[in-house]
Amino acid sequence: MRDRVVADGRLEKLIMGLSSYLLSKVNALGPEKHGLERDDLLQEIRIRIWKALKEGGRHNVSYFDAYVKKIIKSVYYNEINKINKEHKALEMGREGLIPADITNGGILEADLSLKSVLAEALDGLSDPAQIVIKLRLDGFTFVQIAQINKWSLGKTHSVYYRSLRSLKHRLRKSGIHLED
């Protein structure tokens, strides 16, 4: 059955037929409260369903409805975890760039050193990279950053993640290792 669906082109029709169902399930999860892009979630869900049906035997899709629900929740929670990791890394960076607290009448030397390494690593990035990372640190969404820079959302994501990798690389060279 599955081979016939893939072979005669009905796979795309099947996935397109699920669009309103997927949209209602994703909307019910409330992606906006976590800063998730609904269209990105839907695209990833469609890709996973397509792959599962196309690959056939590797995935157990005997109970298709349950499998689709599993994919929806899996994609949703994976994206939340990804954003939480990103926020954790950004928060560490933000704390490092904020002036150190004065403790016992002096500034802790380690804090000052960390701040200077972070500032130097950030300054070493290209202007677009600095802008994107600083805007994310200030709490802007990807959509807002794209609008500010007059970029597509895809370019914004690409610049941001490349910049974040570059920043992590620069920090590693300076002896600072972040956990992923």
PDB file of C-alpha atoms in Angstrom:
ATOM      1  CA  MET A   1       0.000   0.000   0.000  1.00  0.00           C
ATOM      2  CA  ARG A   2       2.670   2.473   1.092  1.00  0.00           C
ATOM      3  CA  ASP A   3       4.729   1.773  -2.030  1.00  0.00           C
ATOM      4  CA  ARG A   4       1.722   2.529  -4.237  1.00  0.00           C
ATOM      5  CA  VAL A   5       1.139   5.848  -2.409  1.00  0.00           C
ATOM      6  CA  VAL A   6       4.743   6.882  -2.989  1.00  0.00           C
ATOM      7  CA  ALA A   7       4.952   5.544  -6.541  1.00  0.00           C
ATOM      8  CA  ASP A   8       1.876   7.186  -8.032  1.00  0.00           C
ATOM      9  CA  GLY A   9       2.373  10.647  -6.521  1.00  0.00           C
ATOM     10  CA  ARG A  10      -0.403  10.431  -3.958  1.00  0.00           C
ATOM     11  CA  LEU A  11       2.067  11.093  -1.165  1.00  0.00           C
ATOM     12  CA  GLU A  12       2.097  14.828  -1.817  1.00  0.00           C
ATOM     13  CA  LYS A  13      -1.704  14.871  -2.024  1.00  0.00           C
ATOM     14  CA  LEU A  14      -1.935  12.991   1.267  1.00  0.00           C
ATOM     15  CA  ILE A  15       0.364  15.428   3.022  1.00  0.00           C
ATOM     16  CA  MET A  16      -1.446  18.435   1.523  1.00  0.00           C
ATOM     17  CA  GLY A  17      -4.730  16.911   2.708  1.00  0.00           C
ATOM     18  CA  LEU A  18      -3.374  16.934   6.252  1.00  0.00           C
ATOM     19  CA  SER A  19      -2.642  20.685   6.160  1.00  0.00           C
ATOM     20  CA  SER A  20      -5.706  21.920   8.041  1.00  0.00           C
ATOM     21  CA  TYR A  21      -5.398  19.109  10.601  1.00  0.00           C
ATOM     22  CA  LEU A  22      -1.705  19.883  11.187  1.00  0.00           C
ATOM     23  CA  LEU A  23      -2.431  23.604  11.426  1.00  0.00           C
ATOM     24  CA  SER A  24      -5.127  23.080  14.070  1.00  0.00           C
ATOM     25  CA  LYS A  25      -2.900  20.747  16.115  1.00  0.00           C
ATOM     26  CA  VAL A  26       0.060  23.144  15.987  1.00  0.00           C
ATOM     27  CA  ASN A  27      -2.150  26.138  16.858  1.00  0.00           C
ATOM     28  CA  ALA A  28      -3.545  24.198  19.831  1.00  0.00           C
ATOM     29  CA  LEU A  29      -0.008  23.821  21.201  1.00  0.00           C
ATOM     30  CA  GLY A  30       0.447  27.621  21.170  1.00  0.00           C
ATOM     31  CA  PRO A  31       3.797  28.033  19.427  1.00  0.00           C
ATOM     32  CA  GLU A  32       3.780  31.830  19.794  1.00  0.00           C
ATOM     33  CA  LYS A  33       4.115  31.673  23.585  1.00  0.00           C
ATOM     34  CA  HIS A  34       7.514  30.023  23.089  1.00  0.00           C
ATOM     35  CA  GLY A  35       8.579  32.244  20.205  1.00  0.00           C
ATOM     36  CA  LEU A  36       8.204  29.437  17.668  1.00  0.00           C
ATOM     37  CA  GLU A  37       7.339  30.124  14.046  1.00  0.00           C
ATOM     38  CA  ARG A  38       4.193  28.185  13.124  1.00  0.00           C
ATOM     39  CA  ASP A  39       5.154  27.858   9.450  1.00  0.00           C
ATOM     40  CA  ASP A  40       8.586  26.458  10.348  1.00  0.00           C
ATOM     41  CA  LEU A  41       6.962  23.867  12.609  1.00  0.00           C
ATOM     42  CA  LEU A  42       4.469  22.864   9.917  1.00  0.00           C
ATOM     43  CA  GLN A  43       7.217  22.509   7.335  1.00  0.00           C
ATOM     44  CA  GLU A  44       9.307  20.284   9.603  1.00  0.00           C
ATOM     45  CA  ILE A  45       6.247  18.165  10.440  1.00  0.00           C
ATOM     46  CA  ARG A  46       5.420  17.718   6.736  1.00  0.00           C
ATOM     47  CA  ILE A  47       9.021  16.730   5.992  1.00  0.00           C
ATOM     48  CA  ARG A  48       9.018  14.112   8.752  1.00  0.00           C
ATOM     49  CA  ILE A  49       5.705  12.641   7.609  1.00  0.00           C
ATOM     50  CA  TRP A  50       6.928  12.572   4.012  1.00  0.00           C
ATOM     51  CA  LYS A  51      10.175  10.853   5.028  1.00  0.00           C
ATOM     52  CA  ALA A  52       8.351   8.296   7.176  1.00  0.00           C
ATOM     53  CA  LEU A  53       6.023   7.318   4.354  1.00  0.00           C
ATOM     54  CA  LYS A  54       8.734   7.408   1.701  1.00  0.00           C
ATOM     55  CA  GLU A  55      11.217   5.332   3.699  1.00  0.00           C
ATOM     56  CA  GLY A  56       8.586   2.753   4.495  1.00  0.00           C
ATOM     57  CA  GLY A  57       9.812  -0.065   6.696  1.00  0.00           C
ATOM     58  CA  ARG A  58      12.101   1.979   8.904  1.00  0.00           C
ATOM     59  CA  HIS A  59       9.170   3.661  10.661  1.00  0.00           C
ATOM     60  CA  ASN A  60       6.149   1.891  12.061  1.00  0.00           C
ATOM     61  CA  VAL A  61       3.238   3.832  10.609  1.00  0.00           C
ATOM     62  CA  SER A  62       0.600   1.153  11.155  1.00  0.00           C
ATOM     63  CA  TYR A  63      -1.382   3.600  13.255  1.00  0.00           C
ATOM     64  CA  PHE A  64      -0.999   6.646  11.024  1.00  0.00           C
ATOM     65  CA  ASP A  65      -3.094   9.053  13.149  1.00  0.00           C
ATOM     66  CA  ALA A  66      -1.116   8.274  16.295  1.00  0.00           C
ATOM     67  CA  TYR A  67       2.144   8.519  14.368  1.00  0.00           C
ATOM     68  CA  VAL A  68       1.234  11.970  13.013  1.00  0.00           C
ATOM     69  CA  LYS A  69       0.380  13.180  16.527  1.00  0.00           C
ATOM     70  CA  LYS A  70       3.726  11.828  17.746  1.00  0.00           C
ATOM     71  CA  ILE A  71       5.556  13.705  14.984  1.00  0.00           C
ATOM     72  CA  ILE A  72       3.734  16.952  15.790  1.00  0.00           C
ATOM     73  CA  LYS A  73       4.657  16.800  19.477  1.00  0.00           C
ATOM     74  CA  SER A  74       8.189  15.641  18.751  1.00  0.00           C
ATOM     75  CA  VAL A  75       8.867  18.545  16.383  1.00  0.00           C
ATOM     76  CA  TYR A  76       7.242  21.018  18.781  1.00  0.00           C
ATOM     77  CA  TYR A  77       9.250  19.921  21.831  1.00  0.00           C
ATOM     78  CA  ASN A  78      12.485  19.629  19.856  1.00  0.00           C
ATOM     79  CA  GLU A  79      12.097  23.252  18.768  1.00  0.00           C
ATOM     80  CA  ILE A  80      11.334  24.359  22.342  1.00  0.00           C
ATOM     81  CA  ASN A  81      14.452  22.555  23.564  1.00  0.00           C
ATOM     82  CA  LYS A  82      16.500  24.155  20.789  1.00  0.00           C
ATOM     83  CA  ILE A  83      15.252  27.620  21.753  1.00  0.00           C
ATOM     84  CA  ASN A  84      15.875  26.943  25.453  1.00  0.00           C
ATOM     85  CA  LYS A  85      19.484  25.967  24.692  1.00  0.00           C
ATOM     86  CA  GLU A  86      19.855  29.076  22.562  1.00  0.00           C
ATOM     87  CA  HIS A  87      18.441  31.277  25.321  1.00  0.00           C
ATOM     88  CA  LYS A  88      20.772  29.679  27.852  1.00  0.00           C
ATOM     89  CA  ALA A  89      23.800  30.401  25.658  1.00  0.00           C
ATOM     90  CA  LEU A  90      22.599  33.934  24.963  1.00  0.00           C
ATOM     91  CA  GLU A  91      21.920  34.563  28.639  1.00  0.00           C
ATOM     92  CA  MET A  92      25.443  33.431  29.472  1.00  0.00           C
ATOM     93  CA  GLY A  93      26.718  35.864  26.851  1.00  0.00           C
ATOM     94  CA  ARG A  94      24.501  38.659  28.111  1.00  0.00           C
ATOM     95  CA  GLU A  95      25.643  38.159  31.700  1.00  0.00           C
ATOM     96  CA  GLY A  96      29.226  38.266  30.515  1.00  0.00           C
ATOM     97  CA  LEU A  97      28.724  41.589  28.750  1.00  0.00           C
ATOM     98  CA  ILE A  98      26.918  43.327  31.628  1.00  0.00           C
ATOM     99  CA  PRO A  99      29.265  45.155  34.012  1.00  0.00           C
ATOM    100  CA  ALA A 100      30.314  43.003  36.944  1.00  0.00           C
ATOM    101  CA  ASP A 101      28.805  43.415  40.361  1.00  0.00           C
ATOM    102  CA  ILE A 102      30.982  45.126  42.881  1.00  0.00           C
ATOM    103  CA  THR A 103      31.758  42.653  45.635  1.00  0.00           C
ATOM    104  CA  ASN A 104      33.550  43.662  48.820  1.00  0.00           C
ATOM    105  CA  GLY A 105      34.545  46.960  47.252  1.00  0.00           C
ATOM    106  CA  GLY A 106      36.210  45.450  44.132  1.00  0.00           C
ATOM    107  CA  ILE A 107      35.394  43.957  40.779  1.00  0.00           C
ATOM    108  CA  LEU A 108      36.080  40.260  40.504  1.00  0.00           C
ATOM    109  CA  GLU A 109      39.032  39.808  38.167  1.00  0.00           C
ATOM    110  CA  ALA A 110      37.598  36.644  36.612  1.00  0.00           C
ATOM    111  CA  ASP A 111      34.365  38.436  35.674  1.00  0.00           C
ATOM    112  CA  LEU A 112      36.286  41.265  34.098  1.00  0.00           C
ATOM    113  CA  SER A 113      38.445  38.849  32.145  1.00  0.00           C
ATOM    114  CA  LEU A 114      35.406  36.888  30.911  1.00  0.00           C
ATOM    115  CA  LYS A 115      33.669  40.076  29.830  1.00  0.00           C
ATOM    116  CA  SER A 116      36.661  41.264  27.883  1.00  0.00           C
ATOM    117  CA  VAL A 117      37.003  37.870  26.124  1.00  0.00           C
ATOM    118  CA  LEU A 118      33.294  37.877  25.232  1.00  0.00           C
ATOM    119  CA  ALA A 119      33.380  41.477  24.045  1.00  0.00           C
ATOM    120  CA  GLU A 120      36.496  40.788  21.966  1.00  0.00           C
ATOM    121  CA  ALA A 121      34.963  37.655  20.425  1.00  0.00           C
ATOM    122  CA  LEU A 122      31.773  39.536  19.576  1.00  0.00           C
ATOM    123  CA  ASP A 123      33.709  42.489  18.148  1.00  0.00           C
ATOM    124  CA  GLY A 124      35.637  40.096  15.911  1.00  0.00           C
ATOM    125  CA  LEU A 125      32.461  39.086  14.082  1.00  0.00           C
ATOM    126  CA  SER A 126      31.226  40.772  10.933  1.00  0.00           C
ATOM    127  CA  ASP A 127      28.792  43.671  11.284  1.00  0.00           C
ATOM    128  CA  PRO A 128      25.714  41.632  10.250  1.00  0.00           C
ATOM    129  CA  ALA A 129      26.705  38.896  12.703  1.00  0.00           C
ATOM    130  CA  GLN A 130      27.124  41.387  15.543  1.00  0.00           C
ATOM    131  CA  ILE A 131      23.796  43.025  14.760  1.00  0.00           C
ATOM    132  CA  VAL A 132      21.874  39.738  14.682  1.00  0.00           C
ATOM    133  CA  ILE A 133      23.394  38.430  17.911  1.00  0.00           C
ATOM    134  CA  LYS A 134      22.941  41.734  19.742  1.00  0.00           C
ATOM    135  CA  LEU A 135      19.318  41.982  18.615  1.00  0.00           C
ATOM    136  CA  ARG A 136      18.665  38.403  19.824  1.00  0.00           C
ATOM    137  CA  LEU A 137      20.305  39.312  23.149  1.00  0.00           C
ATOM    138  CA  ASP A 138      17.902  42.240  23.352  1.00  0.00           C
ATOM    139  CA  GLY A 139      14.962  39.854  22.889  1.00  0.00           C
ATOM    140  CA  PHE A 140      14.028  40.483  19.259  1.00  0.00           C
ATOM    141  CA  THR A 141      12.417  37.603  17.342  1.00  0.00           C
ATOM    142  CA  PHE A 142      13.799  36.344  14.054  1.00  0.00           C
ATOM    143  CA  VAL A 143      10.878  37.943  12.219  1.00  0.00           C
ATOM    144  CA  GLN A 144      11.627  41.326  13.796  1.00  0.00           C
ATOM    145  CA  ILE A 145      15.340  41.021  13.006  1.00  0.00           C
ATOM    146  CA  ALA A 146      14.510  40.129   9.398  1.00  0.00           C
ATOM    147  CA  GLN A 147      12.276  43.194   9.123  1.00  0.00           C
ATOM    148  CA  ILE A 148      14.861  45.501  10.689  1.00  0.00           C
ATOM    149  CA  ASN A 149      17.578  44.321   8.282  1.00  0.00           C
ATOM    150  CA  LYS A 150      15.235  43.946   5.289  1.00  0.00           C
ATOM    151  CA  TRP A 151      16.247  40.287   4.967  1.00  0.00           C
ATOM    152  CA  SER A 152      14.281  37.131   4.374  1.00  0.00           C
ATOM    153  CA  LEU A 153      13.567  34.970   7.392  1.00  0.00           C
ATOM    154  CA  GLY A 154      15.798  32.255   5.914  1.00  0.00           C
ATOM    155  CA  LYS A 155      18.740  34.636   5.592  1.00  0.00           C
ATOM    156  CA  THR A 156      18.169  35.862   9.153  1.00  0.00           C
ATOM    157  CA  HIS A 157      18.253  32.306  10.514  1.00  0.00           C
ATOM    158  CA  SER A 158      21.308  31.488   8.423  1.00  0.00           C
ATOM    159  CA  VAL A 159      23.250  34.588   9.505  1.00  0.00           C
ATOM    160  CA  TYR A 160      22.294  34.056  13.142  1.00  0.00           C
ATOM    161  CA  TYR A 161      23.279  30.395  13.380  1.00  0.00           C
ATOM    162  CA  ARG A 162      26.503  30.919  11.423  1.00  0.00           C
ATOM    163  CA  SER A 163      27.305  33.865  13.694  1.00  0.00           C
ATOM    164  CA  LEU A 164      26.569  31.846  16.815  1.00  0.00           C
ATOM    165  CA  ARG A 165      28.851  29.026  15.604  1.00  0.00           C
ATOM    166  CA  SER A 166      31.562  31.568  14.831  1.00  0.00           C
ATOM    167  CA  LEU A 167      31.168  33.189  18.257  1.00  0.00           C
ATOM    168  CA  LYS A 168      31.391  29.789  19.982  1.00  0.00           C
ATOM    169  CA  HIS A 169      34.485  28.968  17.923  1.00  0.00           C
ATOM    170  CA  ARG A 170      36.128  32.261  18.913  1.00  0.00           C
ATOM    171  CA  LEU A 171      35.288  31.648  22.566  1.00  0.00           C
ATOM    172  CA  ARG A 172      36.708  28.113  22.395  1.00  0.00           C
ATOM    173  CA  LYS A 173      39.968  29.530  21.001  1.00  0.00           C
ATOM    174  CA  SER A 174      40.018  31.824  24.031  1.00  0.00           C
ATOM    175  CA  GLY A 175      39.572  28.898  26.408  1.00  0.00           C
ATOM    176  CA  ILE A 176      35.829  29.229  27.059  1.00  0.00           C
ATOM    177  CA  HIS A 177      33.811  26.111  26.302  1.00  0.00           C
ATOM    178  CA  LEU A 178      30.016  26.236  26.251  1.00  0.00           C
ATOM    179  CA  GLU A 179      27.884  23.157  26.720  1.00  0.00           C
ATOM    180  CA  ASP A 180      25.389  22.468  23.929  1.00  0.00           C
TER     181      ASP A 180
END
